[in-house]
């Protein structure tokens, strides 16, 4: 629960994932304040925060999910509205920061979208950012305001502890995610392995080998997000050649574009697909193999700690 502090708290949500915002507020024991979003005849958006913000600690919850640009502009307008309403502090709570994938200039004449959007958020009024499982750790440095970076490894680990892990191996699809996979494997007390992945200009991926012990083991594939699922499907092909005993797939952000759930779940060797609710998964796309874990308690605890001036990093000790 929120303790009595010098500033009152006010939590708002955009239209990207109001269900998560409601759950976070239930965990905090505070109401979700109303927001009115309307569209003018010229297609411009107008946002009105329908609760007092003056000298309050304002938290605006909005993951950047499809349609990303629409939800980004909503967030910018909400930040600007809170600043104009004399909020004491404004925290942008982004369970999914999709522009974190645009983190480097790996081709001529392209923008680094992750840094540009970070600048836009700060310019609009964000004085702090709360995010979960950024695609690249260096995105931290794109912001000129404090960033509290959560991860969902504890929630995922708690789920997998229900199984017999005596012969389990956590597998990262590529070496870039190997550090997170190693951390996850340590939480579970199991082995770790990684795929050797190469990405081609036409967005094809190829995994030539898997480094680690796989044969006759219970594999947990761990990635930060699954979009089209191309990398996971390629990894499943390589894993099949090594004859594991079972396979489960886990990620933080289950974007699941292009029928990714269906394509991954149709593999008979895949027993389960696990993700968190950082992004909404439509009911019609869910299957019996999909398990969605809630990160609302972790996000709520982080918000409570920020509001009360307590350590957020202590959550990971």
Short mmCIF file of C-alpha atoms in Angstrom, two decimals:
data_model
loop_
_atom_site.label_atom_id
_atom_site.label_comp_id
_atom_site.label_asym_id
_atom_site.label_seq_id
_atom_site.Cartn_x
_atom_site.Cartn_y
_atom_site.Cartn_z
CA UNK A 1 0.00 0.00 0.00
CA UNK A 2 1.02 3.62 -0.52
CA UNK A 3 2.14 5.21 2.75
CA UNK A 4 1.36 8.78 3.68
CA UNK A 5 3.86 10.99 1.86
CA UNK A 6 4.31 14.71 1.38
CA UNK A 7 2.82 14.48 -2.12
CA UNK A 8 -0.37 12.69 -3.10
CA UNK A 9 -0.15 10.11 -5.87
CA UNK A 10 -2.18 10.24 -9.09
CA UNK A 11 -2.08 7.34 -11.59
CA UNK A 12 -3.36 7.69 -15.16
CA UNK A 13 -3.43 5.32 -18.13
CA UNK A 14 -3.55 5.73 -21.87
CA UNK A 15 -5.56 3.42 -24.12
CA UNK A 16 -2.71 0.94 -24.79
CA UNK A 17 -3.28 -1.40 -21.83
CA UNK A 18 -5.87 -0.12 -19.32
CA UNK A 19 -6.35 -3.61 -17.84
CA UNK A 20 -2.75 -3.66 -16.61
CA UNK A 21 -3.10 -0.13 -15.23
CA UNK A 22 -6.22 -1.17 -13.29
CA UNK A 23 -4.40 -4.18 -11.85
CA UNK A 24 -1.42 -2.03 -10.81
CA UNK A 25 -3.76 0.42 -9.06
CA UNK A 26 -5.49 -2.45 -7.25
CA UNK A 27 -2.09 -3.58 -5.98
CA UNK A 28 -1.30 -0.02 -4.86
CA UNK A 29 -4.69 0.53 -3.26
CA UNK A 30 -5.29 3.76 -5.19
CA UNK A 31 -7.86 4.65 -7.87
CA UNK A 32 -6.98 4.81 -11.55
CA UNK A 33 -7.74 8.41 -12.48
CA UNK A 34 -9.87 9.05 -15.59
CA UNK A 35 -8.47 10.31 -18.89
CA UNK A 36 -10.49 11.64 -21.81
CA UNK A 37 -8.95 11.06 -25.24
CA UNK A 38 -10.76 12.40 -28.27
CA UNK A 39 -9.97 12.87 -31.94
CA UNK A 40 -10.69 16.04 -33.90
CA UNK A 41 -12.04 16.07 -37.45
CA UNK A 42 -8.49 16.67 -38.74
CA UNK A 43 -7.36 13.40 -37.01
CA UNK A 44 -5.42 15.19 -34.24
CA UNK A 45 -5.64 13.81 -30.71
CA UNK A 46 -6.59 15.78 -27.61
CA UNK A 47 -5.96 14.45 -24.11
CA UNK A 48 -7.46 15.69 -20.85
CA UNK A 49 -6.41 14.32 -17.44
CA UNK A 50 -9.65 14.43 -15.46
CA UNK A 51 -8.19 14.63 -11.96
CA UNK A 52 -6.16 17.19 -10.06
CA UNK A 53 -2.40 16.97 -10.70
CA UNK A 54 -1.18 20.10 -8.90
CA UNK A 55 1.83 19.26 -6.69
CA UNK A 56 1.04 15.55 -7.02
CA UNK A 57 3.31 12.63 -7.83
CA UNK A 58 1.90 11.62 -11.23
CA UNK A 59 2.45 8.21 -12.86
CA UNK A 60 1.30 7.68 -16.46
CA UNK A 61 1.09 4.04 -17.57
CA UNK A 62 1.40 3.39 -21.30
CA UNK A 63 3.28 0.55 -23.03
CA UNK A 64 4.27 1.37 -26.60
CA UNK A 65 2.34 -1.33 -28.45
CA UNK A 66 0.54 -1.52 -31.76
CA UNK A 67 -0.42 1.03 -33.04
CA UNK A 68 2.85 2.27 -31.56
CA UNK A 69 2.83 5.79 -32.98
CA UNK A 70 -0.74 6.40 -31.83
CA UNK A 71 0.07 5.29 -28.30
CA UNK A 72 3.33 7.25 -28.28
CA UNK A 73 1.53 10.51 -29.14
CA UNK A 74 -1.07 9.74 -26.47
CA UNK A 75 1.73 9.35 -23.92
CA UNK A 76 3.45 12.57 -25.02
CA UNK A 77 0.18 14.50 -24.73
CA UNK A 78 -0.54 13.04 -21.28
CA UNK A 79 2.94 13.99 -20.08
CA UNK A 80 2.50 17.51 -21.43
CA UNK A 81 -0.94 17.79 -19.81
CA UNK A 82 0.45 16.72 -16.42
CA UNK A 83 3.30 19.23 -16.68
CA UNK A 84 0.88 21.99 -17.64
CA UNK A 85 -1.25 21.04 -14.64
CA UNK A 86 1.69 21.73 -12.27
CA UNK A 87 2.42 18.13 -11.29
CA UNK A 88 5.23 17.88 -8.75
CA UNK A 89 6.88 14.91 -10.53
CA UNK A 90 5.85 12.94 -13.63
CA UNK A 91 6.92 9.34 -14.17
CA UNK A 92 6.36 7.67 -17.53
CA UNK A 93 5.62 4.01 -16.79
CA UNK A 94 6.35 2.02 -19.94
CA UNK A 95 6.08 -1.75 -19.40
CA UNK A 96 7.18 -2.10 -23.03
CA UNK A 97 9.44 0.45 -24.73
CA UNK A 98 9.29 -0.79 -28.31
CA UNK A 99 11.75 1.79 -29.66
CA UNK A 100 14.49 0.18 -27.55
CA UNK A 101 15.14 -2.04 -30.58
CA UNK A 102 16.35 1.04 -32.48
CA UNK A 103 19.47 1.43 -30.38
CA UNK A 104 22.35 1.79 -32.85
CA UNK A 105 23.27 3.05 -36.29
CA UNK A 106 23.95 -0.26 -38.04
CA UNK A 107 23.29 1.04 -41.57
CA UNK A 108 23.92 4.36 -43.35
CA UNK A 109 21.45 7.25 -42.96
CA UNK A 110 19.11 5.69 -40.40
CA UNK A 111 17.80 7.26 -37.21
CA UNK A 112 18.41 5.94 -33.72
CA UNK A 113 14.76 5.88 -32.76
CA UNK A 114 15.34 4.77 -29.17
CA UNK A 115 17.28 7.94 -28.40
CA UNK A 116 14.93 10.24 -30.34
CA UNK A 117 11.83 8.94 -28.54
CA UNK A 118 13.64 9.23 -25.20
CA UNK A 119 14.31 12.89 -25.96
CA UNK A 120 10.65 13.40 -26.93
CA UNK A 121 9.43 11.90 -23.65
CA UNK A 122 11.67 14.15 -21.58
CA UNK A 123 10.77 17.20 -23.65
CA UNK A 124 7.06 16.43 -23.15
CA UNK A 125 7.48 16.45 -19.39
CA UNK A 126 8.73 13.08 -18.07
CA UNK A 127 10.96 13.63 -15.05
CA UNK A 128 11.48 9.89 -14.50
CA UNK A 129 10.97 6.65 -16.46
CA UNK A 130 9.95 3.20 -15.21
CA UNK A 131 10.49 0.46 -17.80
CA UNK A 132 10.64 -3.32 -17.92
CA UNK A 133 13.12 -5.54 -19.80
CA UNK A 134 14.57 -3.07 -22.29
CA UNK A 135 15.75 -4.79 -25.46
CA UNK A 136 19.23 -3.29 -25.05
CA UNK A 137 20.74 -2.17 -21.72
CA UNK A 138 22.42 0.84 -23.37
CA UNK A 139 18.98 2.40 -23.92
CA UNK A 140 19.33 3.53 -20.29
CA UNK A 141 21.83 6.09 -21.50
CA UNK A 142 19.44 7.58 -24.05
CA UNK A 143 17.47 9.27 -21.25
CA UNK A 144 18.58 12.46 -19.52
CA UNK A 145 16.31 11.66 -16.54
CA UNK A 146 16.49 8.76 -14.04
CA UNK A 147 15.41 5.36 -15.39
CA UNK A 148 14.27 2.48 -13.17
CA UNK A 149 14.68 -0.71 -15.17
CA UNK A 150 12.76 -3.76 -13.97
CA UNK A 151 12.89 -7.28 -15.35
CA UNK A 152 10.42 -10.17 -15.16
CA UNK A 153 12.91 -12.96 -14.45
CA UNK A 154 11.64 -13.44 -10.89
CA UNK A 155 8.05 -13.91 -12.11
CA UNK A 156 9.16 -16.31 -14.84
CA UNK A 157 11.40 -18.24 -12.45
CA UNK A 158 8.57 -18.61 -9.93
CA UNK A 159 6.42 -20.15 -12.66
CA UNK A 160 9.04 -22.67 -13.80
CA UNK A 161 9.90 -23.79 -10.25
CA UNK A 162 6.70 -25.86 -10.30
CA UNK A 163 8.41 -28.30 -12.68
CA UNK A 164 11.15 -30.86 -12.13
CA UNK A 165 14.30 -28.89 -13.06
CA UNK A 166 16.83 -31.63 -12.35
CA UNK A 167 17.60 -31.95 -16.07
CA UNK A 168 16.71 -28.44 -17.24
CA UNK A 169 18.71 -26.11 -19.50
CA UNK A 170 17.88 -22.47 -20.20
CA UNK A 171 18.61 -21.63 -23.84
CA UNK A 172 19.13 -18.11 -25.20
CA UNK A 173 18.34 -17.76 -28.92
CA UNK A 174 21.49 -15.67 -29.41
CA UNK A 175 24.61 -14.53 -27.61
CA UNK A 176 23.16 -11.04 -27.14
CA UNK A 177 20.59 -12.38 -24.68
CA UNK A 178 23.00 -14.85 -23.07
CA UNK A 179 23.62 -12.65 -20.02
CA UNK A 180 19.91 -12.55 -19.16
CA UNK A 181 19.65 -16.29 -19.80
CA UNK A 182 22.60 -16.91 -17.47
CA UNK A 183 20.93 -14.83 -14.76
CA UNK A 184 17.68 -16.75 -15.24
CA UNK A 185 19.52 -20.08 -15.11
CA UNK A 186 21.17 -19.07 -11.82
CA UNK A 187 17.75 -18.21 -10.35
CA UNK A 188 16.59 -21.72 -11.25
CA UNK A 189 19.88 -23.46 -10.44
CA UNK A 190 20.15 -25.04 -13.90
CA UNK A 191 22.48 -25.11 -16.90
CA UNK A 192 22.56 -22.50 -19.68
CA UNK A 193 23.10 -22.70 -23.45
CA UNK A 194 22.94 -20.24 -26.35
CA UNK A 195 22.33 -20.25 -30.07
CA UNK A 196 24.80 -18.82 -32.58
CA UNK A 197 22.51 -16.51 -34.59
CA UNK A 198 23.10 -14.49 -37.73
CA UNK A 199 20.59 -11.93 -39.03
CA UNK A 200 20.45 -11.08 -42.75
CA UNK A 201 19.40 -7.76 -44.37
CA UNK A 202 16.03 -9.16 -45.48
CA UNK A 203 15.21 -9.85 -41.80
CA UNK A 204 15.92 -13.57 -42.11
CA UNK A 205 17.67 -15.24 -39.20
CA UNK A 206 19.85 -18.32 -39.16
CA UNK A 207 21.01 -20.23 -36.11
CA UNK A 208 23.92 -22.44 -37.11
CA UNK A 209 24.48 -24.20 -33.79
CA UNK A 210 23.56 -24.32 -30.12
CA UNK A 211 26.37 -24.05 -27.61
CA UNK A 212 25.61 -26.14 -24.53
CA UNK A 213 24.10 -29.44 -23.41
CA UNK A 214 20.67 -30.11 -24.95
CA UNK A 215 20.26 -33.84 -25.66
CA UNK A 216 17.71 -35.53 -23.37
CA UNK A 217 17.27 -32.35 -21.32
CA UNK A 218 14.24 -30.20 -20.49
CA UNK A 219 14.79 -26.98 -22.41
CA UNK A 220 13.45 -23.54 -21.47
CA UNK A 221 13.93 -21.11 -24.36
CA UNK A 222 14.21 -17.57 -22.96
CA UNK A 223 13.98 -14.34 -24.99
CA UNK A 224 13.16 -10.76 -24.04
CA UNK A 225 10.34 -10.53 -26.59
CA UNK A 226 8.67 -12.59 -29.29
CA UNK A 227 7.30 -10.64 -32.24
CA UNK A 228 6.98 -12.71 -35.43
CA UNK A 229 8.68 -15.66 -33.76
CA UNK A 230 11.20 -16.22 -36.58
CA UNK A 231 14.14 -16.57 -34.20
CA UNK A 232 12.33 -18.96 -31.87
CA UNK A 233 11.14 -21.13 -34.78
CA UNK A 234 14.67 -21.27 -36.20
CA UNK A 235 15.98 -22.24 -32.76
CA UNK A 236 13.35 -24.96 -32.44
CA UNK A 237 14.62 -26.49 -35.69
CA UNK A 238 18.19 -26.62 -34.31
CA UNK A 239 17.02 -27.96 -30.96
CA UNK A 240 15.04 -30.75 -32.65
CA UNK A 241 18.28 -31.99 -34.20
CA UNK A 242 19.75 -32.34 -30.69
CA UNK A 243 16.78 -34.35 -29.33
CA UNK A 244 15.80 -32.58 -26.09
CA UNK A 245 13.37 -34.30 -23.72
CA UNK A 246 10.94 -31.36 -23.65
CA UNK A 247 10.76 -27.70 -24.70
CA UNK A 248 9.05 -24.71 -23.13
CA UNK A 249 9.26 -21.15 -24.50
CA UNK A 250 9.33 -18.04 -22.30
CA UNK A 251 9.59 -14.29 -22.87
CA UNK A 252 8.74 -11.03 -21.12
CA UNK A 253 7.01 -9.22 -23.99
CA UNK A 254 4.58 -11.43 -25.92
CA UNK A 255 3.92 -9.30 -28.99
CA UNK A 256 3.03 -12.35 -31.11
CA UNK A 257 2.66 -10.75 -34.55
CA UNK A 258 1.95 -12.73 -37.73
CA UNK A 259 0.25 -15.60 -35.83
CA UNK A 260 3.41 -16.32 -33.85
CA UNK A 261 1.51 -18.06 -31.03
CA UNK A 262 -0.13 -20.41 -33.52
CA UNK A 263 3.10 -21.17 -35.37
CA UNK A 264 5.13 -21.82 -32.22
CA UNK A 265 2.33 -23.65 -30.43
CA UNK A 266 1.72 -25.95 -33.40
CA UNK A 267 5.12 -27.55 -32.79
CA UNK A 268 4.32 -30.77 -30.90
CA UNK A 269 7.60 -30.59 -28.98
CA UNK A 270 6.61 -27.22 -27.45
CA UNK A 271 4.69 -27.95 -24.25
CA UNK A 272 4.09 -24.36 -23.15
CA UNK A 273 4.52 -20.70 -24.15
CA UNK A 274 4.94 -18.33 -21.20
CA UNK A 275 4.88 -14.52 -21.31
CA UNK A 276 3.93 -11.64 -19.04
CA UNK A 277 1.19 -9.04 -19.42
CA UNK A 278 3.50 -6.11 -20.22
CA UNK A 279 1.57 -5.98 -23.50
CA UNK A 280 -2.05 -7.03 -24.13
CA UNK A 281 -2.64 -10.38 -25.85
CA UNK A 282 -6.10 -10.46 -27.52
CA UNK A 283 -8.38 -13.22 -26.27
CA UNK A 284 -8.93 -14.56 -29.79
CA UNK A 285 -5.19 -15.15 -30.24
CA UNK A 286 -4.66 -17.13 -27.05
CA UNK A 287 -4.26 -20.89 -27.08
CA UNK A 288 -4.26 -23.58 -24.41
CA UNK A 289 -0.45 -23.66 -24.52
CA UNK A 290 -0.17 -19.95 -23.64
CA UNK A 291 0.35 -18.92 -20.01
CA UNK A 292 0.33 -15.18 -19.16
CA UNK A 293 1.94 -14.06 -15.90
CA UNK A 294 1.15 -10.74 -14.26
CA UNK A 295 3.88 -8.16 -13.65
CA UNK A 296 1.40 -5.79 -11.93
CA UNK A 297 2.67 -6.61 -8.39
CA UNK A 298 6.28 -5.82 -9.41
CA UNK A 299 5.31 -2.61 -11.22
CA UNK A 300 3.13 -1.54 -8.29
CA UNK A 301 5.93 -2.17 -5.79
CA UNK A 302 8.35 -0.14 -7.94
CA UNK A 303 5.84 2.74 -8.13
CA UNK A 304 5.32 2.57 -4.35
CA UNK A 305 9.08 2.71 -3.76
CA UNK A 306 9.56 5.62 -6.17
CA UNK A 307 6.73 7.53 -4.51
CA UNK A 308 8.04 6.87 -0.99
CA UNK A 309 11.66 7.60 -1.88
CA UNK A 310 12.84 4.01 -1.36
CA UNK A 311 15.32 1.92 -3.34
CA UNK A 312 13.98 0.24 -6.47
CA UNK A 313 17.17 -1.73 -7.10
CA UNK A 314 16.58 -3.50 -3.76
CA UNK A 315 13.80 -5.42 -5.52
CA UNK A 316 16.48 -7.49 -7.30
CA UNK A 317 18.64 -8.41 -4.30
#
